[in-house]
Coordinates of C-alpha atoms and ligand atoms in Angstrom, one line a residue:
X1 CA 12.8 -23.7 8.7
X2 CA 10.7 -20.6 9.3
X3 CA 8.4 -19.6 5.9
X4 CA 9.6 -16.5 4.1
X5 CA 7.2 -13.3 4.1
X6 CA 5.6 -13.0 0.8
X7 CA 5.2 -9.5 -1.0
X8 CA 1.7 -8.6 -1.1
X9 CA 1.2 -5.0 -3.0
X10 CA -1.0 -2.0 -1.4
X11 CA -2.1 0.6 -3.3
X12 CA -2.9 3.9 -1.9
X13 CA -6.0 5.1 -3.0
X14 CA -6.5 8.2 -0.1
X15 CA -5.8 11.2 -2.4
X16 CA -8.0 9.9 -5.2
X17 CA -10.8 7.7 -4.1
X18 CA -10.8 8.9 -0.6
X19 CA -10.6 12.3 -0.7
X20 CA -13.8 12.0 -3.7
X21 CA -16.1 11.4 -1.4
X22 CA -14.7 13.7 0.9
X23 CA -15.5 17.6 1.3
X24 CA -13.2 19.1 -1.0
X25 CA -9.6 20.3 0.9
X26 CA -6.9 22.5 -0.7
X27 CA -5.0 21.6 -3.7
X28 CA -2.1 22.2 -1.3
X29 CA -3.1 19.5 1.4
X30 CA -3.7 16.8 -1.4
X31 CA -0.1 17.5 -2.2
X32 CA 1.1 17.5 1.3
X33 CA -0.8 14.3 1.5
X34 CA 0.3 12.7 -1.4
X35 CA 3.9 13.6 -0.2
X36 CA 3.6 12.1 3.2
X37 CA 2.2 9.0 1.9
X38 CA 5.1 8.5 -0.7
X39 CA 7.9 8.4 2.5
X40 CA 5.5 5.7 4.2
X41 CA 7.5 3.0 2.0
X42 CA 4.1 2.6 -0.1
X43 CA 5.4 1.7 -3.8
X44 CA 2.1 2.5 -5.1
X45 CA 0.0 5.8 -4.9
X46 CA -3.3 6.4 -6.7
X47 CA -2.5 10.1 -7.1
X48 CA -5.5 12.4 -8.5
X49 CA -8.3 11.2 -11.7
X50 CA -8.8 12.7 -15.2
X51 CA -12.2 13.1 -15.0
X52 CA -14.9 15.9 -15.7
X53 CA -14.4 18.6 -13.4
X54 CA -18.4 18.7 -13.0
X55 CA -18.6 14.9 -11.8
X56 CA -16.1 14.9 -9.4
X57 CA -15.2 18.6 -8.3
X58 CA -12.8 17.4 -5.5
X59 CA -10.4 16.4 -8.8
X60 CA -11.1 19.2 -10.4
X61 CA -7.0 20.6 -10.2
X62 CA -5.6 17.4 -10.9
X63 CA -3.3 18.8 -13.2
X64 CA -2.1 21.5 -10.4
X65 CA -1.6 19.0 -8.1
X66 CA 0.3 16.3 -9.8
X67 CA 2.5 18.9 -11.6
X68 CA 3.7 20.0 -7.8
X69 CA 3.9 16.6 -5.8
X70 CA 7.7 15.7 -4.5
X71 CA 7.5 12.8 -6.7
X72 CA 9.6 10.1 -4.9
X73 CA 11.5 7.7 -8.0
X74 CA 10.7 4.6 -5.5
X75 CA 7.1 5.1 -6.0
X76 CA 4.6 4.2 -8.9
X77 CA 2.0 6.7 -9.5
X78 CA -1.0 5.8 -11.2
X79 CA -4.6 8.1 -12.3
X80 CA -7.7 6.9 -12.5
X81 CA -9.5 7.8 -15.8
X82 CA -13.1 7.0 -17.4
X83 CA -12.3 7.6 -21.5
X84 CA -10.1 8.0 -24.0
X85 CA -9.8 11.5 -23.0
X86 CA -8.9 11.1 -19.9
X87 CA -6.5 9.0 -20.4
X88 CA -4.9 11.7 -23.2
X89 CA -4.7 13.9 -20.1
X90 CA -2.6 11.2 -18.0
X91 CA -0.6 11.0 -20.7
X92 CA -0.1 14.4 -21.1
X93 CA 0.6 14.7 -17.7
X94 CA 3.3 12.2 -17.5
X95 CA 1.4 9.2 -15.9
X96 CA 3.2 5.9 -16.6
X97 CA 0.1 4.0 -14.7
X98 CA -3.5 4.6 -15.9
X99 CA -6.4 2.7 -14.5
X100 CA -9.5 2.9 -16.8
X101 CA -13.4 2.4 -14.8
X102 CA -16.1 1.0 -16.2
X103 CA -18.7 -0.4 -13.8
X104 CA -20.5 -3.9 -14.4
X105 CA -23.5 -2.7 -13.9
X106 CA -25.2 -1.0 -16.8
X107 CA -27.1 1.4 -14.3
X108 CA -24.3 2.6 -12.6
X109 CA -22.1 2.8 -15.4
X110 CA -24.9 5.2 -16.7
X111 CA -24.9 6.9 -13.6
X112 CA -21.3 7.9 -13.3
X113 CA -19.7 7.5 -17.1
X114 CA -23.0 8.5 -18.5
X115 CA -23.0 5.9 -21.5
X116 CA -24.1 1.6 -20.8
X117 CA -21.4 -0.9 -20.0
X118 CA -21.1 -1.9 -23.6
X119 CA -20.0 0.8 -24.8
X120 CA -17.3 2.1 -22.0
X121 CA -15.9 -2.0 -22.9
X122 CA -16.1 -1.0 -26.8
X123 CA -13.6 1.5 -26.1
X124 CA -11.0 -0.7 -24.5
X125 CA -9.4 -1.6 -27.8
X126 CA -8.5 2.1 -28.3
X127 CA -7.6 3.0 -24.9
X128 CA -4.8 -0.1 -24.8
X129 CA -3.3 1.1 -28.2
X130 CA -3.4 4.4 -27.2
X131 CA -1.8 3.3 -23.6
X132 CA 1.1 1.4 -25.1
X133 CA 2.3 3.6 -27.8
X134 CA 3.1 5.7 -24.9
X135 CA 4.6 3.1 -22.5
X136 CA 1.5 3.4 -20.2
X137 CA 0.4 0.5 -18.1
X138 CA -3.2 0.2 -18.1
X139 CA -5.6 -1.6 -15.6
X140 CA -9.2 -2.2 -15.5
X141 CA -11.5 -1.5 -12.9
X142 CA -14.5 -3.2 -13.1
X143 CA -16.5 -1.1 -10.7
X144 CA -19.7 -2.5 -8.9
X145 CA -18.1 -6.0 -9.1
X146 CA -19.8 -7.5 -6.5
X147 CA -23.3 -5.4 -6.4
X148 CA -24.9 -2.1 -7.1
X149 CA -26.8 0.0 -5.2
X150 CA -29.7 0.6 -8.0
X151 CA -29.5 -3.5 -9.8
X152 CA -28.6 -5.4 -6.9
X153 CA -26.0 -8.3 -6.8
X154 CA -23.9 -8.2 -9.8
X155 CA -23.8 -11.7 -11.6
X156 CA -19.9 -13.3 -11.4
X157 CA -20.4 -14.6 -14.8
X158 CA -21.0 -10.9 -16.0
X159 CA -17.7 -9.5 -14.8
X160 CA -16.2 -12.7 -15.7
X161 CA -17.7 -11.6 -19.8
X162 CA -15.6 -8.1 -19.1
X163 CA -12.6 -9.9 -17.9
X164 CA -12.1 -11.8 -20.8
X165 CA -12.9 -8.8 -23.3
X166 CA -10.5 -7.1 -21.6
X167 CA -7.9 -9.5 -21.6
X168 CA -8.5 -10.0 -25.5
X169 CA -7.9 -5.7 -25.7
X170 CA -5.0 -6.1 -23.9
X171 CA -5.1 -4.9 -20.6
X172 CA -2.7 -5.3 -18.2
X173 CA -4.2 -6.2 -14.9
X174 CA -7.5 -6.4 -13.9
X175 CA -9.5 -4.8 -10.5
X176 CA -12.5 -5.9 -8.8
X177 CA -14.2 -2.6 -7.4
X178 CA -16.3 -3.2 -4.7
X179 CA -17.5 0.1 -5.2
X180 CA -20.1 0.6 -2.2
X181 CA -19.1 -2.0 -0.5
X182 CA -21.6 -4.9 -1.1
X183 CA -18.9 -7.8 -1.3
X184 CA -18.5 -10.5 1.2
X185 CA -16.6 -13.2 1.8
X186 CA -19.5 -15.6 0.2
X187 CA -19.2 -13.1 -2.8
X188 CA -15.7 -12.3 -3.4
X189 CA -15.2 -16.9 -3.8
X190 CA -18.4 -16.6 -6.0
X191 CA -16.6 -14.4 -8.5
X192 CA -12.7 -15.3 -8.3
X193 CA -14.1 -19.0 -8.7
X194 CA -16.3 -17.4 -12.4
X195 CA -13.4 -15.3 -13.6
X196 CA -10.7 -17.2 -15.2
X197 CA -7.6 -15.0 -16.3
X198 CA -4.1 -15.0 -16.5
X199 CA -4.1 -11.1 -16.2
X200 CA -2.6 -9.8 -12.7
X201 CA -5.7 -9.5 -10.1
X202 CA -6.5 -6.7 -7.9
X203 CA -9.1 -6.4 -5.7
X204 CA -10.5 -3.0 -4.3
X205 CA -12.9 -3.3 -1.1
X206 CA -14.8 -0.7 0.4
X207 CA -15.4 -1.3 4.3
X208 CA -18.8 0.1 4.1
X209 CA -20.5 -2.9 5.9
X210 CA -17.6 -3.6 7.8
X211 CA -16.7 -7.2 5.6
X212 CA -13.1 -5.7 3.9
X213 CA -10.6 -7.3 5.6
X214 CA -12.9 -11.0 5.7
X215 CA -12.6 -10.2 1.8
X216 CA -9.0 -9.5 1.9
X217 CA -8.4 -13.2 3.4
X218 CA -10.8 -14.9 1.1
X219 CA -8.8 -13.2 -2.0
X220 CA -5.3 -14.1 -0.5
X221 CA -6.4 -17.7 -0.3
X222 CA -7.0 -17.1 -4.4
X223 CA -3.1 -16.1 -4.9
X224 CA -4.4 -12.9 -5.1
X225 CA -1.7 -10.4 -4.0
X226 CA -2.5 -6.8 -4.9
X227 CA -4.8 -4.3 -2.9
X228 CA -6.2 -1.2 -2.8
X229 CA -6.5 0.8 0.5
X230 CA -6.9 4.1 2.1
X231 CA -5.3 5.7 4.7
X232 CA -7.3 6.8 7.8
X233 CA -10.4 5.0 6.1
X234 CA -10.2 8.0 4.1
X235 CA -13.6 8.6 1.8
X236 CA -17.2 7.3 2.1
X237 CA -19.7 5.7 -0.1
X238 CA -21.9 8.4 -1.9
X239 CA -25.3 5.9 -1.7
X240 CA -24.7 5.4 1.8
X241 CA -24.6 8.6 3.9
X242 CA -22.0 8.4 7.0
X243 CA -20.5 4.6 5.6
X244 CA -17.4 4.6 5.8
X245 CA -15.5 4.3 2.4
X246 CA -12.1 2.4 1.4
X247 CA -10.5 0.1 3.7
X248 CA -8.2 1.6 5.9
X249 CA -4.6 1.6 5.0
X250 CA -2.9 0.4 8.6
X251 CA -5.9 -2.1 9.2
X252 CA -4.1 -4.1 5.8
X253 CA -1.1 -3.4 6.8
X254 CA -1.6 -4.0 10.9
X255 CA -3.3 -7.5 9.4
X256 CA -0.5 -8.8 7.0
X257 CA 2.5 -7.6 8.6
X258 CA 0.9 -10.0 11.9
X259 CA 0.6 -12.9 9.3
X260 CA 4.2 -13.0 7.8
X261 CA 3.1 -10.8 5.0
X262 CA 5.7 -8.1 3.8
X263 CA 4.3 -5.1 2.3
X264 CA 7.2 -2.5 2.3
X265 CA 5.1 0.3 4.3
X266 CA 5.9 1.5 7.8
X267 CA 2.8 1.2 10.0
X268 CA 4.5 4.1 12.5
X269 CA 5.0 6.5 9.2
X270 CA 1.6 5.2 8.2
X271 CA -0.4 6.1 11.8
X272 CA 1.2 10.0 11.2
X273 CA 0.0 10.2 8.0
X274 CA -3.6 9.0 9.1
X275 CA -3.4 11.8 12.2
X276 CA -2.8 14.2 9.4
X277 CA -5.6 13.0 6.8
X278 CA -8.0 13.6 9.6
X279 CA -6.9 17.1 10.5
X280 CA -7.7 17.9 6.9
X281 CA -10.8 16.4 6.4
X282 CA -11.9 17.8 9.7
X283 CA -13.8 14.8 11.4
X284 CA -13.2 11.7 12.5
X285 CA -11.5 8.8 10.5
X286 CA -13.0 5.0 10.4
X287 CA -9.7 3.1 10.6
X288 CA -9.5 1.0 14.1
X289 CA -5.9 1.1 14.2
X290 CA -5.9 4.6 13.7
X291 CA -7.9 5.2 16.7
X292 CA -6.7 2.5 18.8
X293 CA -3.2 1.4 17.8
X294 CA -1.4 -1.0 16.7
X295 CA -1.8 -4.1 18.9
X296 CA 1.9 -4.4 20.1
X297 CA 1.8 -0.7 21.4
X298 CA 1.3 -1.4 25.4
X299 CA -0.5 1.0 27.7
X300 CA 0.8 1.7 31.2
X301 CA -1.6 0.4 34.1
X302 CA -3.2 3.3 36.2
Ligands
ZN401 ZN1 -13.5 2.8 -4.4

């Protein structure tokens, strides 16, 4: 008897962490973006982040832009926020699905949250109550999971520390950011083989040095079943000038769907979607299914 394709979960993260470390487009192209992506058969869409309009200017009309997105009812939507204030705003907004960032690495948490490690996983506590009284799901990023550009490679047993903090606030699922794109296979074992959970496990892989799909297999061999992707390839690495950023969308999907895998998401719808992201961003995309196609699309002989 043939094996039945298991479910594995993509989340889009193209209009959020792609389009941050993009130039900044229109608010009206993030919408039309976020609206083509949501009739890809994605179930989940990373859709804009509450976050200081002087850190990350490309989000600064989060609110605009989430207030006029066709929201499809078979799609989760989730925000990205840093604080307890930006999670008031996804809240406030209507967000069901928050994910809080805190990076494992005390120099890079400085960098981009402006306050150590310790003190972004003192506020976890709060940020769950405040979460649940509203009937938010909340996630944790740990960002940096796997190295940083300033400390080098991060320790497993230190994320493996924030995982069980977490897990003690109440968090509801956990993701390992490989933030600019230091993990590899050796890496992502090293650290699912330190963290024990029973939290849901998500891992987020940056392609910057070209290792994200080798990670993606490592993790699926850990039961892990939940990943983060970008359409097009969509974004960059902001301590590696011209790196490519997020893994792209169709590679995941191009991958799994040859393995059995069943992830809900059209590759076809997916392709367009990609043609479009790169007509907005106005150069060329990473992703190698983008450019060449899907391997079951034939050429005619000459
Ligand atoms: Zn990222």
């Amino acid at each position: 008897m043939a094996s039945q394709p298991i479910d594995v979960h993509i989340r889009e993260v193209g209009p959020r962490d792609g389009l941050q470390n993009e130039p900044p487009i229109a608010t009206d192209q993030k919408i039309e973006l976020i609206n083509a992506l949501s009739r890809t058969g994605h179930q989940r869409v990373e859709a804009v982040s509450f976050v200081h309009p002087k850190a990350i200017p490309q989000m600064a009309d989060a609110d605009e832009v989430w207030s006029k997105v066709d929201r499809n009812p078979d799609v989760l939507y989730s925000a990205l926020i840093p604080n307890l204030r930006g999670l008031q705003r996804a809240i406030d907004a209507g967000f069901k699905e928050v994910n809080v960032v805190l990076s494992a690495s005390d120099t890079h948490n400085r960098a981009n949250l402006n306050r150590p490690t310790e003190d972004s996983v003192a506020e976890l506590d709060a940020l769950v109550e405040l979460a649940h009284a509203n009937d938010v799901f909340i996630e944790l990023v740990i960002a940096t999971s796997f190295g940083c550009p300033f400390e080098g490679d991060t320790d497993p047993k230190r994320v493996a520390g924030i995982v069980e903090r977490a897990e003690a606030a109440g968090i509801d699922r956990i993701a390992f950011g490989d933030t600019t794109g230091m993990g590899t296979p050796k890496r992502v074992k090293d650290l699912l083989e330190a963290v024990d959970t029973n939290l849901p496990r998500l891992m987020h892989f940056h392609n910057t040095r070209g290792t994200a799909l080798a990670n993606i297999m490592v993790a699926l061999d850990y039961g892990v079943d939940q990943f983060d992707a970008s359409v097009g390839g969509l974004g960059g690495c902001p301590y590696a000038p011209g790196a490519s950023g997020n893994v792209a969308t169709e590679e995941v999907v191009h991958m799994l769907h040859d393995m059995g895998y069943n992830t809900g998401i059209d590759l076809d719808k997916l392709l367009e979607v990609a043609e479009m992201a790169e007509e907005m961003v106005g150069h060329e995309l990473p992703s190698g299914v983008y450019k060449a196609g899907p391997r079951t699309r034939l050429v005619e002989r000459s």
